[in-house]
């Protein structure tokens, strides 16, 4: 099975790996140096063979205690687990201080300490001592370092010091950097170029799928992920990419299948269980949703226990989806109990208040719904958006006339700068047979917020139609009637 890494897939590395494994399995001495053993440890780590990786790196350190390659492995291992002090401990053991990795290790530790600017000053100062023939390698290595930590703006600054290369490595780094800067179409173009040169490289297809997903081209994203899965049917990244794309397309039955396949490979990832639960809610299989969301909660709690300073970022969403499932099964009190558990979490508390009001409204408990809606408005830092969500809740709970009246007041008070809500008002007018007003608000929705327009009104129009054309389509249809 190919790893997708050019070096690990090369005959040179495979021969070295075979030599190492033969020696280990037969109890013979291993005639490899610390650098080679560190490469083998990296390979095993990539394959998820943690015990084998540990054995290789221990052997490397026993042969060369101050060697930079195995100590860099240990530094990366510590930083991955958020242990900066242990990373510093290993850094101080390095004796090969004239190696380029010594500079990169120090900079990486600074970045991990949230001292990216200090790291940049250090790297720029060291750049002054780099021989001219090594400039290109240095700036590209630094750009890689910043990109790995999500500092795409700083990665681009260093890339701007380089000479553009028509090589896969350079293009891939540039593509990921552009992606990090939110330039998804530019990133997509480069990944397509990379695929043209190597169509069987699954990581290119997965990266392309991510760029297309962020550009909201979900059908193309699903197609790209299918190529990655065709290359490697067990590829977890391809499976989750396809699941996410199907989910956004509203194909919850198929999305559920791929989230489940992903969970077979990544059983501790609460994200996939969360989305399985959301798919089940959308399929009106709420009892099943409660079961899988409870599992998601267990996984998220385990994450918090293993990472004492971190809370799963998906915890508020898990509680919210659980509340929806309980609400749909008629257990409003249990739904509120779930939402109360978000009080101590870092999340949108005014938004949670709107959800509480929504659940009480669905249960016909109007007094409590009003209380939560008022509470949400008091806590809100964006009152117009919170009020809009409350009005949408009224509509969703079939209080269409009340939603219509509140929308009238809302738009009167909000002024002309607001771009949200017009599609919902158009839908209210459509349901109330107020067709002149429907056309008025549809036209505004098409112009001001096509994304909301598609989400709210798409079911009234041919599948795949650009929402900017909705108004003209309706006008033409009325002329032909």
Short mmCIF file of C-alpha atoms in Angstrom, two decimals:
data_model
loop_
_atom_site.label_atom_id
_atom_site.label_comp_id
_atom_site.label_asym_id
_atom_site.label_seq_id
_atom_site.Cartn_x
_atom_site.Cartn_y
_atom_site.Cartn_z
CA UNK A 1 0.00 0.00 0.00
CA UNK A 2 1.38 3.40 -1.01
CA UNK A 3 1.68 5.97 1.78
CA UNK A 4 1.40 9.01 -0.46
CA UNK A 5 4.84 10.20 0.66
CA UNK A 6 7.33 10.15 -2.21
CA UNK A 7 10.31 9.28 -0.04
CA UNK A 8 8.60 6.58 2.03
CA UNK A 9 7.26 5.04 -1.20
CA UNK A 10 10.70 5.10 -2.85
CA UNK A 11 12.69 1.94 -3.42
CA UNK A 12 15.59 3.44 -1.46
CA UNK A 13 13.53 3.77 1.71
CA UNK A 14 11.73 0.46 1.27
CA UNK A 15 15.08 -1.35 0.97
CA UNK A 16 16.32 0.34 4.16
CA UNK A 17 13.06 -0.54 5.97
CA UNK A 18 13.35 -4.15 4.84
CA UNK A 19 16.95 -4.31 6.08
CA UNK A 20 15.88 -2.92 9.47
CA UNK A 21 12.88 -5.23 9.89
CA UNK A 22 14.89 -8.28 8.87
CA UNK A 23 17.53 -7.46 11.48
CA UNK A 24 14.92 -6.85 14.22
CA UNK A 25 12.94 -10.01 13.40
CA UNK A 26 16.02 -12.24 13.35
CA UNK A 27 17.73 -10.69 16.36
CA UNK A 28 20.67 -9.46 14.30
CA UNK A 29 22.51 -6.13 14.86
CA UNK A 30 21.00 -3.10 13.13
CA UNK A 31 23.57 -1.32 10.95
CA UNK A 32 21.75 1.99 10.48
CA UNK A 33 22.61 5.43 11.83
CA UNK A 34 20.43 7.75 13.95
CA UNK A 35 19.13 9.69 10.95
CA UNK A 36 18.00 6.52 9.17
CA UNK A 37 16.38 5.12 12.29
CA UNK A 38 14.53 8.40 12.81
CA UNK A 39 13.18 8.18 9.27
CA UNK A 40 11.94 4.67 10.02
CA UNK A 41 10.30 5.94 13.22
CA UNK A 42 8.59 8.69 11.21
CA UNK A 43 7.31 6.08 8.77
CA UNK A 44 5.92 3.87 11.52
CA UNK A 45 4.32 6.89 13.19
CA UNK A 46 2.63 7.83 9.91
CA UNK A 47 1.29 4.27 9.63
CA UNK A 48 -0.05 4.34 13.18
CA UNK A 49 2.48 1.72 14.34
CA UNK A 50 3.36 3.54 17.54
CA UNK A 51 5.15 0.67 19.28
CA UNK A 52 7.42 0.09 16.29
CA UNK A 53 8.10 3.84 16.03
CA UNK A 54 9.04 3.98 19.71
CA UNK A 55 11.41 1.03 19.36
CA UNK A 56 13.19 2.63 16.39
CA UNK A 57 13.60 6.01 18.07
CA UNK A 58 14.86 4.45 21.31
CA UNK A 59 17.49 2.57 19.33
CA UNK A 60 18.50 5.79 17.54
CA UNK A 61 18.95 7.64 20.84
CA UNK A 62 20.88 4.77 22.38
CA UNK A 63 23.32 4.86 19.46
CA UNK A 64 23.62 8.68 19.32
CA UNK A 65 22.19 10.37 22.45
CA UNK A 66 22.78 13.94 21.20
CA UNK A 67 21.86 13.40 17.55
CA UNK A 68 19.47 15.98 16.19
CA UNK A 69 17.23 13.67 14.13
CA UNK A 70 15.88 11.47 16.97
CA UNK A 71 15.73 14.42 19.37
CA UNK A 72 13.76 16.41 16.77
CA UNK A 73 11.38 13.42 16.62
CA UNK A 74 10.98 13.63 20.41
CA UNK A 75 10.45 17.41 20.20
CA UNK A 76 7.68 16.99 17.64
CA UNK A 77 6.14 14.23 19.74
CA UNK A 78 6.08 16.47 22.82
CA UNK A 79 4.70 19.46 20.93
CA UNK A 80 1.96 17.28 19.42
CA UNK A 81 0.82 16.54 22.97
CA UNK A 82 1.10 20.21 23.95
CA UNK A 83 4.08 19.61 26.25
CA UNK A 84 6.39 22.54 25.51
CA UNK A 85 8.57 22.00 28.58
CA UNK A 86 9.43 18.45 27.53
CA UNK A 87 10.17 19.73 24.02
CA UNK A 88 12.61 22.25 25.52
CA UNK A 89 14.18 19.46 27.58
CA UNK A 90 14.93 17.46 24.43
CA UNK A 91 16.08 20.57 22.56
CA UNK A 92 18.70 21.24 25.24
CA UNK A 93 20.13 17.75 24.70
CA UNK A 94 21.01 18.38 21.03
CA UNK A 95 24.76 18.39 20.40
CA UNK A 96 24.58 18.90 16.62
CA UNK A 97 23.87 22.61 16.98
CA UNK A 98 25.23 23.51 13.55
CA UNK A 99 22.46 21.58 11.74
CA UNK A 100 19.62 23.54 10.08
CA UNK A 101 17.06 21.58 12.10
CA UNK A 102 18.51 23.10 15.27
CA UNK A 103 17.29 26.52 14.10
CA UNK A 104 13.92 25.15 13.00
CA UNK A 105 13.42 23.27 16.29
CA UNK A 106 14.02 26.43 18.32
CA UNK A 107 11.65 28.43 16.11
CA UNK A 108 8.99 25.73 16.31
CA UNK A 109 9.10 25.69 20.10
CA UNK A 110 8.64 29.48 20.12
CA UNK A 111 5.67 29.17 17.74
CA UNK A 112 4.16 26.46 19.95
CA UNK A 113 4.46 28.93 22.85
CA UNK A 114 2.38 31.44 20.81
CA UNK A 115 5.51 33.50 20.18
CA UNK A 116 5.27 33.53 16.39
CA UNK A 117 6.64 37.08 16.09
CA UNK A 118 9.60 36.27 18.31
CA UNK A 119 10.24 33.17 16.20
CA UNK A 120 10.10 35.31 13.08
CA UNK A 121 12.69 37.75 14.46
CA UNK A 122 14.95 34.81 15.32
CA UNK A 123 14.54 33.25 11.86
CA UNK A 124 15.14 36.53 10.05
CA UNK A 125 18.26 37.17 12.12
CA UNK A 126 19.55 33.67 11.34
CA UNK A 127 18.71 34.21 7.66
CA UNK A 128 21.51 36.76 7.52
CA UNK A 129 24.06 33.98 8.11
CA UNK A 130 22.65 31.57 5.52
CA UNK A 131 24.92 31.09 2.46
CA UNK A 132 23.33 32.39 -0.78
CA UNK A 133 23.16 28.90 -2.30
CA UNK A 134 20.98 27.80 0.66
CA UNK A 135 18.54 30.77 0.61
CA UNK A 136 15.86 28.93 -1.31
CA UNK A 137 15.87 25.86 0.92
CA UNK A 138 15.82 28.01 4.05
CA UNK A 139 12.86 30.21 3.12
CA UNK A 140 10.85 27.21 1.91
CA UNK A 141 11.57 25.28 5.13
CA UNK A 142 10.48 28.28 7.21
CA UNK A 143 7.34 28.70 5.13
CA UNK A 144 6.55 25.02 5.72
CA UNK A 145 7.00 25.54 9.46
CA UNK A 146 4.57 28.45 9.62
CA UNK A 147 2.07 26.73 7.38
CA UNK A 148 2.12 23.62 9.56
CA UNK A 149 1.05 25.78 12.51
CA UNK A 150 -1.63 27.63 10.58
CA UNK A 151 0.24 30.93 10.18
CA UNK A 152 -0.53 31.21 6.49
CA UNK A 153 0.13 34.95 6.35
CA UNK A 154 3.66 34.48 7.68
CA UNK A 155 4.20 31.47 5.44
CA UNK A 156 3.33 33.65 2.45
CA UNK A 157 5.74 36.35 3.62
CA UNK A 158 8.56 33.81 3.57
CA UNK A 159 7.43 32.34 0.25
CA UNK A 160 7.62 35.82 -1.25
CA UNK A 161 11.39 35.70 -0.56
CA UNK A 162 11.74 32.53 -2.65
CA UNK A 163 12.11 31.96 -6.38
CA UNK A 164 8.96 30.29 -7.77
CA UNK A 165 9.60 26.66 -8.63
CA UNK A 166 7.68 24.48 -11.05
CA UNK A 167 8.01 21.52 -8.68
CA UNK A 168 5.30 19.49 -6.92
CA UNK A 169 6.63 20.33 -3.44
CA UNK A 170 6.67 24.07 -4.08
CA UNK A 171 3.24 24.07 -5.72
CA UNK A 172 1.75 22.02 -2.89
CA UNK A 173 3.13 24.37 -0.25
CA UNK A 174 1.83 27.38 -2.17
CA UNK A 175 -1.57 25.70 -2.61
CA UNK A 176 -1.90 25.00 1.11
CA UNK A 177 -0.79 28.53 1.95
CA UNK A 178 -3.36 30.04 -0.41
CA UNK A 179 -5.98 27.79 1.14
CA UNK A 180 -5.03 29.04 4.60
CA UNK A 181 -5.41 32.62 3.37
CA UNK A 182 -8.95 31.87 2.18
CA UNK A 183 -8.02 31.99 -1.51
CA UNK A 184 -9.77 28.73 -2.27
CA UNK A 185 -10.10 29.10 -6.04
CA UNK A 186 -6.38 29.86 -6.43
CA UNK A 187 -5.60 26.89 -4.21
CA UNK A 188 -7.95 24.70 -6.24
CA UNK A 189 -6.17 25.69 -9.47
CA UNK A 190 -2.79 24.57 -8.13
CA UNK A 191 -4.13 21.27 -6.79
CA UNK A 192 -5.64 20.57 -10.20
CA UNK A 193 -2.22 21.20 -11.76
CA UNK A 194 -0.65 18.78 -9.28
CA UNK A 195 -3.27 16.15 -10.10
CA UNK A 196 -2.50 16.54 -13.80
CA UNK A 197 1.07 15.49 -13.07
CA UNK A 198 0.22 12.76 -10.54
CA UNK A 199 -3.44 11.65 -10.74
CA UNK A 200 -2.92 8.77 -8.28
CA UNK A 201 -1.79 10.92 -5.38
CA UNK A 202 -4.71 10.75 -2.92
CA UNK A 203 -3.59 13.69 -0.80
CA UNK A 204 -3.95 15.99 -3.84
CA UNK A 205 -7.53 14.80 -4.34
CA UNK A 206 -8.33 15.30 -0.66
CA UNK A 207 -6.82 18.77 -0.66
CA UNK A 208 -8.78 19.64 -3.81
CA UNK A 209 -11.95 18.36 -2.14
CA UNK A 210 -11.28 20.66 0.85
CA UNK A 211 -10.76 23.69 -1.40
CA UNK A 212 -13.96 22.95 -3.31
CA UNK A 213 -15.85 22.43 -0.07
CA UNK A 214 -14.74 25.81 1.25
CA UNK A 215 -15.82 27.37 -2.07
CA UNK A 216 -19.24 25.76 -1.44
CA UNK A 217 -18.93 23.61 -4.56
CA UNK A 218 -20.11 20.56 -2.66
CA UNK A 219 -20.87 18.34 -5.64
CA UNK A 220 -17.33 18.81 -6.97
CA UNK A 221 -15.94 18.21 -3.48
CA UNK A 222 -17.77 14.89 -3.24
CA UNK A 223 -16.46 13.88 -6.67
CA UNK A 224 -12.86 14.71 -5.72
CA UNK A 225 -13.13 12.76 -2.48
CA UNK A 226 -14.42 9.78 -4.49
CA UNK A 227 -11.15 9.74 -6.46
CA UNK A 228 -9.19 9.63 -3.19
CA UNK A 229 -11.37 6.74 -1.96
CA UNK A 230 -10.93 4.92 -5.29
CA UNK A 231 -7.16 5.13 -4.84
CA UNK A 232 -7.42 3.97 -1.21
CA UNK A 233 -10.84 2.66 -0.06
CA UNK A 234 -9.68 2.86 3.57
CA UNK A 235 -8.55 6.49 3.38
CA UNK A 236 -10.12 8.21 6.41
CA UNK A 237 -9.55 11.71 5.03
CA UNK A 238 -11.36 10.86 1.80
CA UNK A 239 -14.24 9.23 3.69
CA UNK A 240 -14.83 12.23 5.95
CA UNK A 241 -14.53 14.64 3.01
CA UNK A 242 -17.19 12.75 1.08
CA UNK A 243 -19.43 12.57 4.16
CA UNK A 244 -19.13 16.32 4.73
CA UNK A 245 -19.94 17.11 1.10
CA UNK A 246 -22.98 14.81 1.08
CA UNK A 247 -24.14 16.36 4.35
CA UNK A 248 -24.02 19.87 2.87
CA UNK A 249 -25.95 18.63 -0.16
CA UNK A 250 -28.69 17.40 2.17
CA UNK A 251 -28.10 13.74 1.24
CA UNK A 252 -28.27 12.62 4.87
CA UNK A 253 -28.76 8.90 4.18
CA UNK A 254 -25.54 8.62 2.15
CA UNK A 255 -23.66 11.01 4.42
CA UNK A 256 -24.54 8.80 7.38
CA UNK A 257 -22.98 5.78 5.64
CA UNK A 258 -19.70 7.58 5.07
CA UNK A 259 -19.54 9.07 8.58
CA UNK A 260 -19.97 5.52 9.86
CA UNK A 261 -17.22 4.21 7.60
CA UNK A 262 -14.94 6.99 8.83
CA UNK A 263 -15.72 6.12 12.46
CA UNK A 264 -14.58 2.54 11.81
CA UNK A 265 -11.11 3.97 11.13
CA UNK A 266 -11.19 6.81 13.66
CA UNK A 267 -13.33 5.47 16.53
CA UNK A 268 -12.36 8.24 18.97
CA UNK A 269 -13.27 11.22 16.77
CA UNK A 270 -16.41 12.78 18.22
CA UNK A 271 -16.90 14.97 15.13
CA UNK A 272 -18.16 12.03 13.04
CA UNK A 273 -20.53 10.81 15.75
CA UNK A 274 -21.92 14.34 16.10
CA UNK A 275 -22.68 14.45 12.40
CA UNK A 276 -24.12 10.95 12.41
CA UNK A 277 -26.53 12.22 15.05
CA UNK A 278 -27.42 15.28 12.99
CA UNK A 279 -28.06 13.08 9.94
CA UNK A 280 -30.35 10.85 12.00
CA UNK A 281 -32.29 13.87 13.29
CA UNK A 282 -32.78 15.08 9.73
CA UNK A 283 -33.99 11.58 8.83
CA UNK A 284 -36.45 11.72 11.76
CA UNK A 285 -34.69 8.84 13.51
CA UNK A 286 -34.42 10.67 16.80
CA UNK A 287 -34.07 7.75 19.20
CA UNK A 288 -31.09 6.50 17.18
CA UNK A 289 -29.74 10.05 17.18
CA UNK A 290 -29.85 10.19 20.99
CA UNK A 291 -27.81 7.00 21.18
CA UNK A 292 -25.08 8.10 18.79
CA UNK A 293 -24.94 11.63 20.22
CA UNK A 294 -24.52 10.15 23.70
CA UNK A 295 -21.54 8.26 22.29
CA UNK A 296 -20.23 11.52 20.81
CA UNK A 297 -20.55 13.06 24.28
CA UNK A 298 -18.56 10.19 25.80
CA UNK A 299 -15.80 10.64 23.23
CA UNK A 300 -15.72 14.41 23.78
CA UNK A 301 -15.56 13.91 27.55
CA UNK A 302 -12.72 11.42 27.16
CA UNK A 303 -10.90 14.01 25.03
CA UNK A 304 -11.23 16.55 27.87
CA UNK A 305 -9.93 14.06 30.43
CA UNK A 306 -6.88 13.23 28.31
CA UNK A 307 -6.19 16.90 27.51
CA UNK A 308 -6.61 18.60 30.87
CA UNK A 309 -6.35 22.15 29.52
CA UNK A 310 -8.62 21.55 26.49
CA UNK A 311 -12.31 20.98 25.97
CA UNK A 312 -13.56 19.40 22.78
CA UNK A 313 -14.59 22.23 20.42
CA UNK A 314 -17.60 20.12 19.41
CA UNK A 315 -19.08 19.83 22.91
CA UNK A 316 -21.57 22.74 22.57
CA UNK A 317 -22.79 21.35 19.24
CA UNK A 318 -23.22 17.88 20.71
CA UNK A 319 -25.37 19.23 23.55
CA UNK A 320 -27.39 21.30 21.09
CA UNK A 321 -28.06 18.38 18.73
CA UNK A 322 -28.97 16.20 21.71
CA UNK A 323 -31.45 18.86 22.77
CA UNK A 324 -33.06 18.81 19.32
CA UNK A 325 -33.36 15.01 19.40
CA UNK A 326 -34.92 15.03 22.87
CA UNK A 327 -37.27 17.83 21.81
CA UNK A 328 -38.41 15.83 18.79
CA UNK A 329 -39.19 12.85 21.05
CA UNK A 330 -41.34 15.09 23.26
CA UNK A 331 -38.88 15.42 26.15
CA UNK A 332 -38.49 19.21 26.35
CA UNK A 333 -37.18 19.17 29.93
CA UNK A 334 -34.35 16.78 29.01
CA UNK A 335 -33.58 19.01 26.02
CA UNK A 336 -33.23 22.07 28.28
CA UNK A 337 -31.10 20.04 30.69
CA UNK A 338 -28.65 19.33 27.84
CA UNK A 339 -28.48 23.00 26.89
CA UNK A 340 -27.93 24.05 30.53
CA UNK A 341 -24.67 22.09 30.42
CA UNK A 342 -23.25 24.62 27.93
CA UNK A 343 -23.35 27.38 30.58
CA UNK A 344 -19.73 26.73 31.58
CA UNK A 345 -18.50 26.33 27.98
CA UNK A 346 -17.03 28.94 25.64
CA UNK A 347 -19.85 29.24 23.11
CA UNK A 348 -22.58 31.55 21.83
CA UNK A 349 -24.77 31.73 24.94
CA UNK A 350 -27.32 34.06 23.37
CA UNK A 351 -27.66 31.54 20.52
CA UNK A 352 -28.21 28.76 23.05
CA UNK A 353 -30.90 30.94 24.64
CA UNK A 354 -32.70 31.15 21.30
CA UNK A 355 -32.57 27.36 21.00
CA UNK A 356 -34.07 27.03 24.48
CA UNK A 357 -36.87 29.37 23.49
CA UNK A 358 -37.39 27.42 20.27
CA UNK A 359 -37.75 24.15 22.20
CA UNK A 360 -40.21 25.67 24.65
CA UNK A 361 -42.20 27.12 21.75
CA UNK A 362 -42.33 23.67 20.11
CA UNK A 363 -43.66 22.29 23.40
CA UNK A 364 -46.32 25.07 23.53
CA UNK A 365 -44.78 26.42 26.74
CA UNK A 366 -45.10 30.05 25.67
CA UNK A 367 -44.20 31.73 28.98
CA UNK A 368 -40.91 29.86 29.23
CA UNK A 369 -40.19 30.46 25.54
CA UNK A 370 -40.67 34.20 26.03
CA UNK A 371 -38.36 34.13 29.06
CA UNK A 372 -35.55 32.45 27.12
CA UNK A 373 -35.98 34.73 24.11
CA UNK A 374 -35.73 37.82 26.33
CA UNK A 375 -32.69 36.36 28.07
CA UNK A 376 -31.03 35.72 24.70
CA UNK A 377 -31.60 39.33 23.63
CA UNK A 378 -30.12 40.63 26.89
CA UNK A 379 -26.98 38.50 26.46
CA UNK A 380 -26.60 39.18 22.75
CA UNK A 381 -23.69 41.13 21.33
CA UNK A 382 -25.47 41.26 17.96
CA UNK A 383 -29.09 42.06 18.74
CA UNK A 384 -30.38 42.18 15.13
CA UNK A 385 -29.04 38.68 14.39
CA UNK A 386 -30.46 37.30 17.64
CA UNK A 387 -33.84 38.88 16.96
CA UNK A 388 -33.76 37.43 13.44
CA UNK A 389 -33.16 33.94 14.85
CA UNK A 390 -36.11 34.37 17.22
CA UNK A 391 -38.40 35.34 14.34
CA UNK A 392 -37.20 32.35 12.31
CA UNK A 393 -38.00 30.18 15.32
CA UNK A 394 -41.55 31.54 15.27
CA UNK A 395 -41.84 30.61 11.59
CA UNK A 396 -40.37 27.13 12.11
CA UNK A 397 -42.93 26.51 14.84
CA UNK A 398 -45.78 27.42 12.43
CA UNK A 399 -46.45 30.88 13.86
CA UNK A 400 -46.31 32.28 10.35
CA UNK A 401 -48.56 35.32 10.82
CA UNK A 402 -46.68 36.35 13.99
CA UNK A 403 -43.34 35.90 12.20
CA UNK A 404 -44.58 38.03 9.31
CA UNK A 405 -45.62 40.88 11.63
CA UNK A 406 -42.32 40.77 13.50
CA UNK A 407 -40.39 40.78 10.22
CA UNK A 408 -42.22 43.94 9.17
CA UNK A 409 -41.10 45.69 12.36
CA UNK A 410 -37.64 44.13 12.14
CA UNK A 411 -36.87 45.48 8.67
CA UNK A 412 -38.28 48.88 9.58
CA UNK A 413 -35.91 49.15 12.55
CA UNK A 414 -32.87 47.42 11.06
CA UNK A 415 -32.26 49.91 8.26
CA UNK A 416 -30.88 49.35 4.78
CA UNK A 417 -27.49 47.86 5.71
CA UNK A 418 -28.87 44.48 6.73
CA UNK A 419 -28.42 41.60 4.26
CA UNK A 420 -30.03 38.78 6.24
CA UNK A 421 -33.62 37.68 6.72
CA UNK A 422 -35.15 38.69 3.39
CA UNK A 423 -35.43 35.10 2.16
CA UNK A 424 -37.28 34.11 5.35
CA UNK A 425 -39.65 37.06 4.93
CA UNK A 426 -40.24 36.05 1.31
CA UNK A 427 -41.15 32.54 2.50
CA UNK A 428 -43.57 33.97 5.08
CA UNK A 429 -45.24 36.02 2.35
CA UNK A 430 -45.41 32.99 0.06
CA UNK A 431 -47.09 30.89 2.77
CA UNK A 432 -49.57 33.70 3.48
CA UNK A 433 -50.41 34.17 -0.23
CA UNK A 434 -49.02 37.72 -0.19
CA UNK A 435 -47.49 37.37 -3.66
CA UNK A 436 -46.65 41.02 -4.33
CA UNK A 437 -44.68 41.17 -1.10
CA UNK A 438 -43.19 37.75 -1.86
CA UNK A 439 -41.76 39.11 -5.11
CA UNK A 440 -40.50 42.25 -3.38
CA UNK A 441 -38.59 40.34 -0.70
CA UNK A 442 -37.47 37.62 -3.12
CA UNK A 443 -35.83 40.26 -5.30
CA UNK A 444 -34.03 41.71 -2.28
CA UNK A 445 -32.97 38.26 -1.07
CA UNK A 446 -31.54 37.34 -4.49
CA UNK A 447 -29.51 40.53 -4.57
CA UNK A 448 -28.40 40.81 -0.95
CA UNK A 449 -27.85 37.23 0.21
CA UNK A 450 -27.88 34.49 -2.47
CA UNK A 451 -26.56 31.92 0.01
CA UNK A 452 -29.48 32.43 2.40
CA UNK A 453 -31.79 32.55 -0.60
CA UNK A 454 -30.73 29.08 -1.75
CA UNK A 455 -30.93 27.61 1.75
CA UNK A 456 -34.41 28.98 2.53
CA UNK A 457 -36.14 29.11 -0.86
CA UNK A 458 -34.29 26.53 -2.93
CA UNK A 459 -37.10 23.99 -2.61
CA UNK A 460 -39.35 26.33 -4.64
CA UNK A 461 -37.02 26.35 -7.65
CA UNK A 462 -35.35 23.86 -10.03
CA UNK A 463 -32.48 21.99 -8.41
CA UNK A 464 -29.09 23.57 -9.12
CA UNK A 465 -30.45 26.94 -10.21
CA UNK A 466 -28.31 29.93 -9.22
CA UNK A 467 -30.30 31.79 -6.54
CA UNK A 468 -29.46 35.07 -8.26
CA UNK A 469 -31.85 33.89 -11.00
CA UNK A 470 -34.78 33.03 -8.74
CA UNK A 471 -36.57 36.34 -9.17
CA UNK A 472 -36.30 36.36 -12.98
CA UNK A 473 -37.44 32.72 -13.08
CA UNK A 474 -40.59 33.51 -11.10
CA UNK A 475 -41.36 36.60 -13.18
CA UNK A 476 -41.00 34.62 -16.40
CA UNK A 477 -43.14 31.82 -15.03
CA UNK A 478 -45.89 34.30 -14.07
CA UNK A 479 -45.81 35.85 -17.57
CA UNK A 480 -46.33 32.45 -19.15
CA UNK A 481 -49.29 31.52 -16.97
#
